[in-house]
XYZ file of C-alpha atoms in Angstrom:
371
model
C 120.885 -39.036 37.099
C 121.405 -40.484 40.581
C 122.073 -37.019 42.031
C 118.905 -35.462 40.593
C 116.663 -38.395 41.543
C 117.839 -38.781 45.142
C 118.054 -35.038 45.773
C 114.457 -34.543 44.672
C 113.248 -37.418 46.868
C 115.081 -35.924 49.868
C 113.547 -32.513 49.163
C 109.934 -33.794 48.930
C 110.044 -36.321 51.776
C 106.332 -36.207 52.591
C 105.254 -36.709 49.002
C 107.502 -39.698 48.358
C 106.904 -41.173 51.839
C 103.209 -41.315 51.030
C 103.663 -43.231 47.801
C 106.261 -45.446 49.472
C 103.717 -46.374 52.155
C 101.145 -47.261 49.527
C 103.691 -49.369 47.651
C 104.670 -51.200 50.858
C 101.039 -52.097 51.487
C 100.492 -53.234 47.890
C 103.764 -55.215 47.840
C 102.885 -56.875 51.157
C 99.456 -57.830 49.801
C 100.998 -59.223 46.609
C 103.501 -61.332 48.572
C 100.832 -62.464 51.055
C 98.381 -63.600 48.379
C 101.223 -65.301 46.472
C 102.333 -67.164 49.608
C 98.720 -68.105 50.338
C 98.251 -69.407 46.802
C 101.414 -71.512 47.046
C 100.428 -72.764 50.492
C 96.924 -73.733 49.427
C 98.289 -75.437 46.289
C 100.679 -77.520 48.374
C 98.098 -78.327 51.043
C 95.643 -79.441 48.386
C 98.044 -81.921 46.808
C 100.956 -82.367 49.216
C 100.849 -86.167 49.263
C 100.883 -86.416 45.458
C 103.571 -83.755 45.110
C 105.747 -85.509 47.706
C 105.710 -88.746 45.711
C 108.736 -89.570 43.591
C 106.457 -90.623 40.738
C 106.804 -88.989 37.343
C 103.601 -90.464 35.858
C 100.415 -92.184 36.986
C 98.373 -94.876 35.248
C 94.613 -94.382 35.692
C 91.417 -95.708 34.233
C 90.602 -94.169 30.857
C 87.327 -92.449 31.752
C 88.351 -91.270 35.211
C 89.104 -87.692 34.086
C 92.558 -88.021 35.715
C 90.985 -88.292 39.184
C 92.298 -90.906 41.594
C 88.976 -91.514 43.322
C 87.208 -92.307 39.998
C 89.812 -94.736 38.751
C 90.215 -98.493 39.229
C 93.315 -100.495 38.356
C 93.462 -104.292 38.666
C 96.287 -106.680 39.511
C 96.943 -107.640 35.894
C 97.468 -104.022 34.848
C 99.893 -103.508 37.739
C 101.923 -106.551 36.644
C 101.985 -105.397 33.003
C 103.179 -101.944 34.025
C 105.990 -103.545 36.012
C 107.110 -105.552 32.983
C 107.426 -102.387 30.873
C 109.077 -99.960 33.311
C 110.540 -102.434 35.818
C 108.878 -103.842 38.899
C 110.837 -101.459 41.120
C 109.466 -98.454 39.187
C 105.757 -99.307 39.413
C 103.854 -98.988 42.693
C 100.092 -99.494 43.210
C 98.283 -96.620 44.932
C 94.911 -96.669 46.629
C 93.043 -93.421 47.319
C 89.776 -93.087 49.223
C 88.252 -90.053 50.896
C 86.281 -90.846 54.013
C 85.318 -89.697 57.501
C 86.763 -91.120 60.698
C 86.104 -90.674 64.408
C 88.101 -91.508 67.483
C 86.792 -94.612 69.210
C 84.288 -93.433 71.799
C 84.346 -89.893 70.447
C 81.817 -87.881 68.469
C 84.001 -85.482 66.416
C 84.021 -86.411 62.736
C 87.246 -85.848 60.796
C 87.481 -85.844 57.014
C 90.595 -87.718 55.859
C 92.019 -89.314 52.733
C 93.085 -92.930 52.885
C 96.293 -93.651 50.934
C 97.225 -97.304 50.470
C 100.884 -97.882 49.600
C 103.452 -100.644 49.732
C 105.250 -100.210 53.104
C 108.555 -101.283 51.564
C 108.167 -99.206 48.384
C 109.199 -95.697 47.429
C 105.680 -94.333 47.903
C 105.842 -94.994 51.652
C 106.212 -91.709 53.621
C 108.799 -91.127 56.320
C 107.444 -91.003 59.814
C 108.428 -88.102 62.032
C 107.173 -89.738 65.220
C 106.345 -93.288 66.180
C 106.769 -96.419 64.038
C 108.010 -96.251 60.421
C 105.818 -97.504 57.588
C 107.841 -100.695 57.195
C 106.947 -101.824 60.694
C 103.180 -101.418 60.364
C 101.137 -104.509 61.040
C 97.527 -105.090 60.120
C 95.230 -102.617 61.853
C 97.937 -99.974 62.338
C 98.280 -96.754 60.345
C 100.376 -93.609 59.962
C 98.517 -90.286 59.999
C 99.367 -86.701 59.164
C 100.415 -84.586 62.126
C 97.458 -82.233 61.549
C 95.223 -84.846 63.165
C 96.968 -84.127 66.461
C 95.027 -80.825 66.493
C 91.900 -82.961 66.829
C 93.327 -84.862 69.784
C 94.703 -87.843 67.879
C 97.777 -89.386 69.513
C 99.918 -92.468 69.037
C 97.752 -95.342 70.220
C 94.475 -93.578 69.370
C 91.936 -95.874 67.716
C 90.249 -94.432 64.607
C 86.935 -95.762 63.264
C 85.970 -95.404 59.613
C 82.401 -94.103 59.605
C 81.460 -95.750 56.287
C 82.728 -99.281 56.902
C 83.191 -99.476 60.653
C 86.841 -100.526 60.157
C 89.132 -99.682 63.072
C 92.805 -98.690 62.959
C 95.333 -97.856 65.651
C 97.594 -94.853 65.082
C 101.219 -96.033 65.213
C 102.963 -92.877 64.048
C 102.798 -89.454 62.483
C 103.956 -88.084 59.120
C 104.379 -84.449 58.160
C 102.933 -82.408 55.275
C 100.841 -85.241 53.873
C 97.404 -84.130 52.690
C 95.038 -84.601 49.772
C 92.281 -82.163 48.798
C 92.906 -80.228 52.039
C 92.305 -83.315 54.182
C 94.988 -85.043 56.271
C 96.288 -88.352 54.930
C 96.005 -91.744 56.617
C 98.432 -94.367 55.240
C 97.422 -98.028 55.120
C 99.353 -101.127 54.134
C 98.116 -103.632 51.526
C 96.289 -105.890 53.988
C 94.341 -103.043 55.593
C 93.468 -101.664 52.166
C 92.000 -105.016 51.126
C 90.091 -105.261 54.384
C 88.696 -101.773 53.903
C 87.639 -102.476 50.335
C 85.957 -105.718 51.320
C 84.159 -104.051 54.227
C 82.936 -101.231 51.999
C 81.833 -103.412 49.079
C 80.895 -106.536 51.054
C 83.061 -108.495 48.619
C 85.063 -111.626 49.440
C 87.572 -111.094 46.608
C 91.155 -111.650 47.707
C 92.471 -109.024 45.308
C 90.724 -105.685 45.550
C 91.534 -102.997 42.962
C 93.760 -100.003 43.522
C 93.067 -96.554 42.084
C 96.289 -95.880 40.166
C 99.809 -97.042 39.460
C 102.611 -94.640 40.379
C 105.383 -94.793 37.806
C 109.018 -93.603 37.776
C 110.097 -93.526 34.149
C 110.916 -91.390 31.099
C 108.348 -89.930 28.712
C 109.380 -92.463 26.085
C 108.695 -95.391 28.419
C 105.411 -93.775 29.453
C 104.298 -93.682 25.801
C 105.290 -97.341 25.466
C 103.343 -98.174 28.610
C 100.261 -96.463 27.216
C 100.341 -98.687 24.135
C 100.363 -101.924 26.145
C 97.684 -100.933 28.686
C 94.319 -100.545 26.946
C 91.456 -98.680 28.643
C 93.960 -96.683 30.738
C 95.632 -93.268 30.584
C 99.248 -92.586 31.465
C 99.420 -89.020 32.711
C 102.123 -86.802 34.165
C 102.202 -85.936 37.868
C 101.280 -82.300 37.096
C 98.120 -83.487 35.311
C 97.146 -85.621 38.296
C 97.671 -82.685 40.628
C 95.575 -80.352 38.464
C 92.723 -82.866 38.435
C 92.356 -82.909 42.238
C 88.888 -81.456 42.996
C 89.018 -77.670 43.377
C 92.738 -77.341 42.622
C 92.497 -75.463 39.325
C 89.552 -73.358 40.439
C 91.261 -72.352 43.676
C 94.545 -71.490 41.999
C 92.792 -69.671 39.143
C 90.948 -67.358 41.548
C 94.106 -66.573 43.526
C 96.196 -65.978 40.421
C 93.573 -63.541 39.137
C 93.821 -61.632 42.434
C 97.633 -61.508 42.119
C 97.438 -60.221 38.527
C 94.982 -57.488 39.539
C 97.243 -56.465 42.414
C 100.150 -56.104 39.975
C 97.969 -53.980 37.680
C 96.787 -51.857 40.596
C 100.332 -51.212 41.769
C 101.380 -50.172 38.243
C 98.326 -47.911 37.938
C 98.935 -46.210 41.313
C 102.539 -45.500 40.410
C 101.586 -44.301 36.957
C 99.053 -41.807 38.316
C 101.355 -40.583 41.065
C 104.367 -39.931 38.880
C 102.251 -38.519 36.064
C 100.768 -35.907 38.408
C 104.240 -35.054 39.709
C 105.562 -34.775 36.174
C 102.780 -32.350 35.239
C 103.539 -30.255 38.329
C 107.238 -30.144 37.352
C 106.711 -29.356 33.669
C 108.341 -25.951 33.973
C 111.337 -27.341 35.902
C 111.875 -30.034 33.291
C 111.638 -27.359 30.618
C 114.323 -25.248 32.276
C 116.582 -28.302 32.655
C 116.130 -29.059 28.962
C 116.891 -25.424 28.109
C 120.199 -25.510 29.987
C 121.258 -28.674 28.226
C 119.825 -31.611 30.165
C 119.041 -34.480 27.816
C 115.605 -36.051 27.731
C 117.130 -39.490 28.346
C 118.803 -38.167 31.521
C 115.492 -36.838 32.886
C 113.615 -40.030 31.938
C 116.234 -42.167 33.680
C 115.896 -39.977 36.779
C 112.182 -40.749 36.993
C 112.796 -44.476 36.345
C 115.417 -44.502 39.083
C 112.987 -42.970 41.563
C 110.472 -45.700 40.737
C 113.124 -48.381 41.098
C 114.289 -47.032 44.473
C 110.741 -46.909 45.771
C 109.994 -50.419 44.471
C 113.107 -51.974 46.011
C 112.626 -50.168 49.299
C 108.968 -51.160 49.572
C 109.811 -54.772 48.710
C 112.515 -54.984 51.373
C 110.136 -53.664 54.024
C 107.327 -55.936 52.803
C 109.554 -59.012 52.897
C 110.484 -58.195 56.500
C 106.803 -57.893 57.366
C 106.097 -61.207 55.617
C 108.798 -62.948 57.637
C 107.322 -61.560 60.853
C 103.864 -62.635 59.673
C 105.052 -66.179 58.979
C 106.443 -66.411 62.496
C 103.097 -65.635 64.158
C 100.505 -67.289 61.910
C 99.047 -70.583 63.163
C 100.374 -73.795 61.639
C 96.890 -74.559 60.337
C 97.147 -71.699 57.818
C 98.709 -72.976 54.599
C 101.343 -70.380 53.673
C 104.457 -71.013 51.611
C 106.797 -68.480 50.024
C 109.986 -70.127 48.865
C 113.050 -68.234 47.650
C 112.348 -68.829 43.951
C 108.723 -67.711 44.242
C 109.783 -64.707 46.280
C 112.402 -63.736 43.694
C 110.014 -64.078 40.745
C 107.283 -62.120 42.514
C 109.685 -59.338 43.516
C 111.114 -59.010 40.010
C 107.588 -58.977 38.546
C 106.565 -56.244 40.990
C 109.569 -54.083 40.012
C 108.887 -54.679 36.334
C 105.232 -53.654 36.682
C 106.307 -50.560 38.621
C 108.691 -49.542 35.838
C 105.913 -50.135 33.289
C 103.720 -47.815 35.315
C 106.318 -45.031 35.039
C 106.355 -45.116 31.222
C 103.499 -42.619 30.970
C 105.595 -40.110 32.942
C 108.591 -40.757 30.703
C 106.385 -40.163 27.666
C 105.235 -36.847 29.194
C 108.867 -35.781 29.745
C 109.700 -36.549 26.136
C 106.821 -34.341 24.987
C 107.872 -31.314 27.077
C 109.094 -28.428 24.938
C 111.715 -26.284 26.693
C 110.589 -22.944 25.193
C 106.891 -23.564 25.902
C 107.677 -24.589 29.480
C 109.854 -21.486 30.109
C 107.251 -19.308 28.462
C 104.552 -20.568 30.752
C 106.796 -19.889 33.739
C 107.497 -16.364 32.570
C 103.824 -15.731 32.022
């Protein structure tokens, strides 16, 4: 089987090199779109995905969206009594536009209000940590440095006129493709009061982040009326544009898999038809149909593995040169699943050729040759 498959590929180098080139291009495109889909998914919900929360408590009619939900102080206290105060953290979310003081460039950001001493607080990669933030000081995602934001830069909220000084940077913190700005409790209250013109000392948050089991989450739901306790995955899926964006990209990936299987199927079917007489002779001298079918499957497998190896090398080179602003992620597990799926679809595409080999009659094939 191995001898026949490899020998034939060595004999018809040009023919198999052509299909190998096509497979490399298709495999590269599959891996690229998969990495882009993963990168966009992470960039769209990085801040939520980075949280250690297992569930979120939101307002009942908020459709699982942070920005539509309001949670009051009493609900936060009740949640703490059920799951433990250390496992319930209030979370404020607000999308807004900021500018540098004295500047004109507008930057869309998402405000995230967290307890500086809690487990929702992000780790700073430069500047002051969250625990040392005083009123009027914030941590921002490093992406804002592309817009000229530095430690010490003063940001102005366009809606409320509130001003904050950047005290440090965090990494990979974004929401709905906008960089995150982290506030402490005092700044969140000041922002809410400035936006609503309210003098209330306790302004509402948008959700409660919970670390607990599914059983405790069900118990929590029963004691908090007019709320919904949802899993983190549900909160991520509800972020505006997340499902639509991922659905479109996944459809592209599926079509690429189908195209690759179709291209292989057509190529090997044409080759099989051209070699009908040779297969007939091999059958006549005692070659088993299973042996010939395995030979074709092996050729497909060799081409698939070879094209994937080359494509993965190209992807690694591509990742090294793309700008940091392009969201691209292709982890080992995703790469492995995508590669195995590509090989499986390639083998499926070869089934039509295997079926043709099974149908070949040795006497008819030899007779056609003699004629």
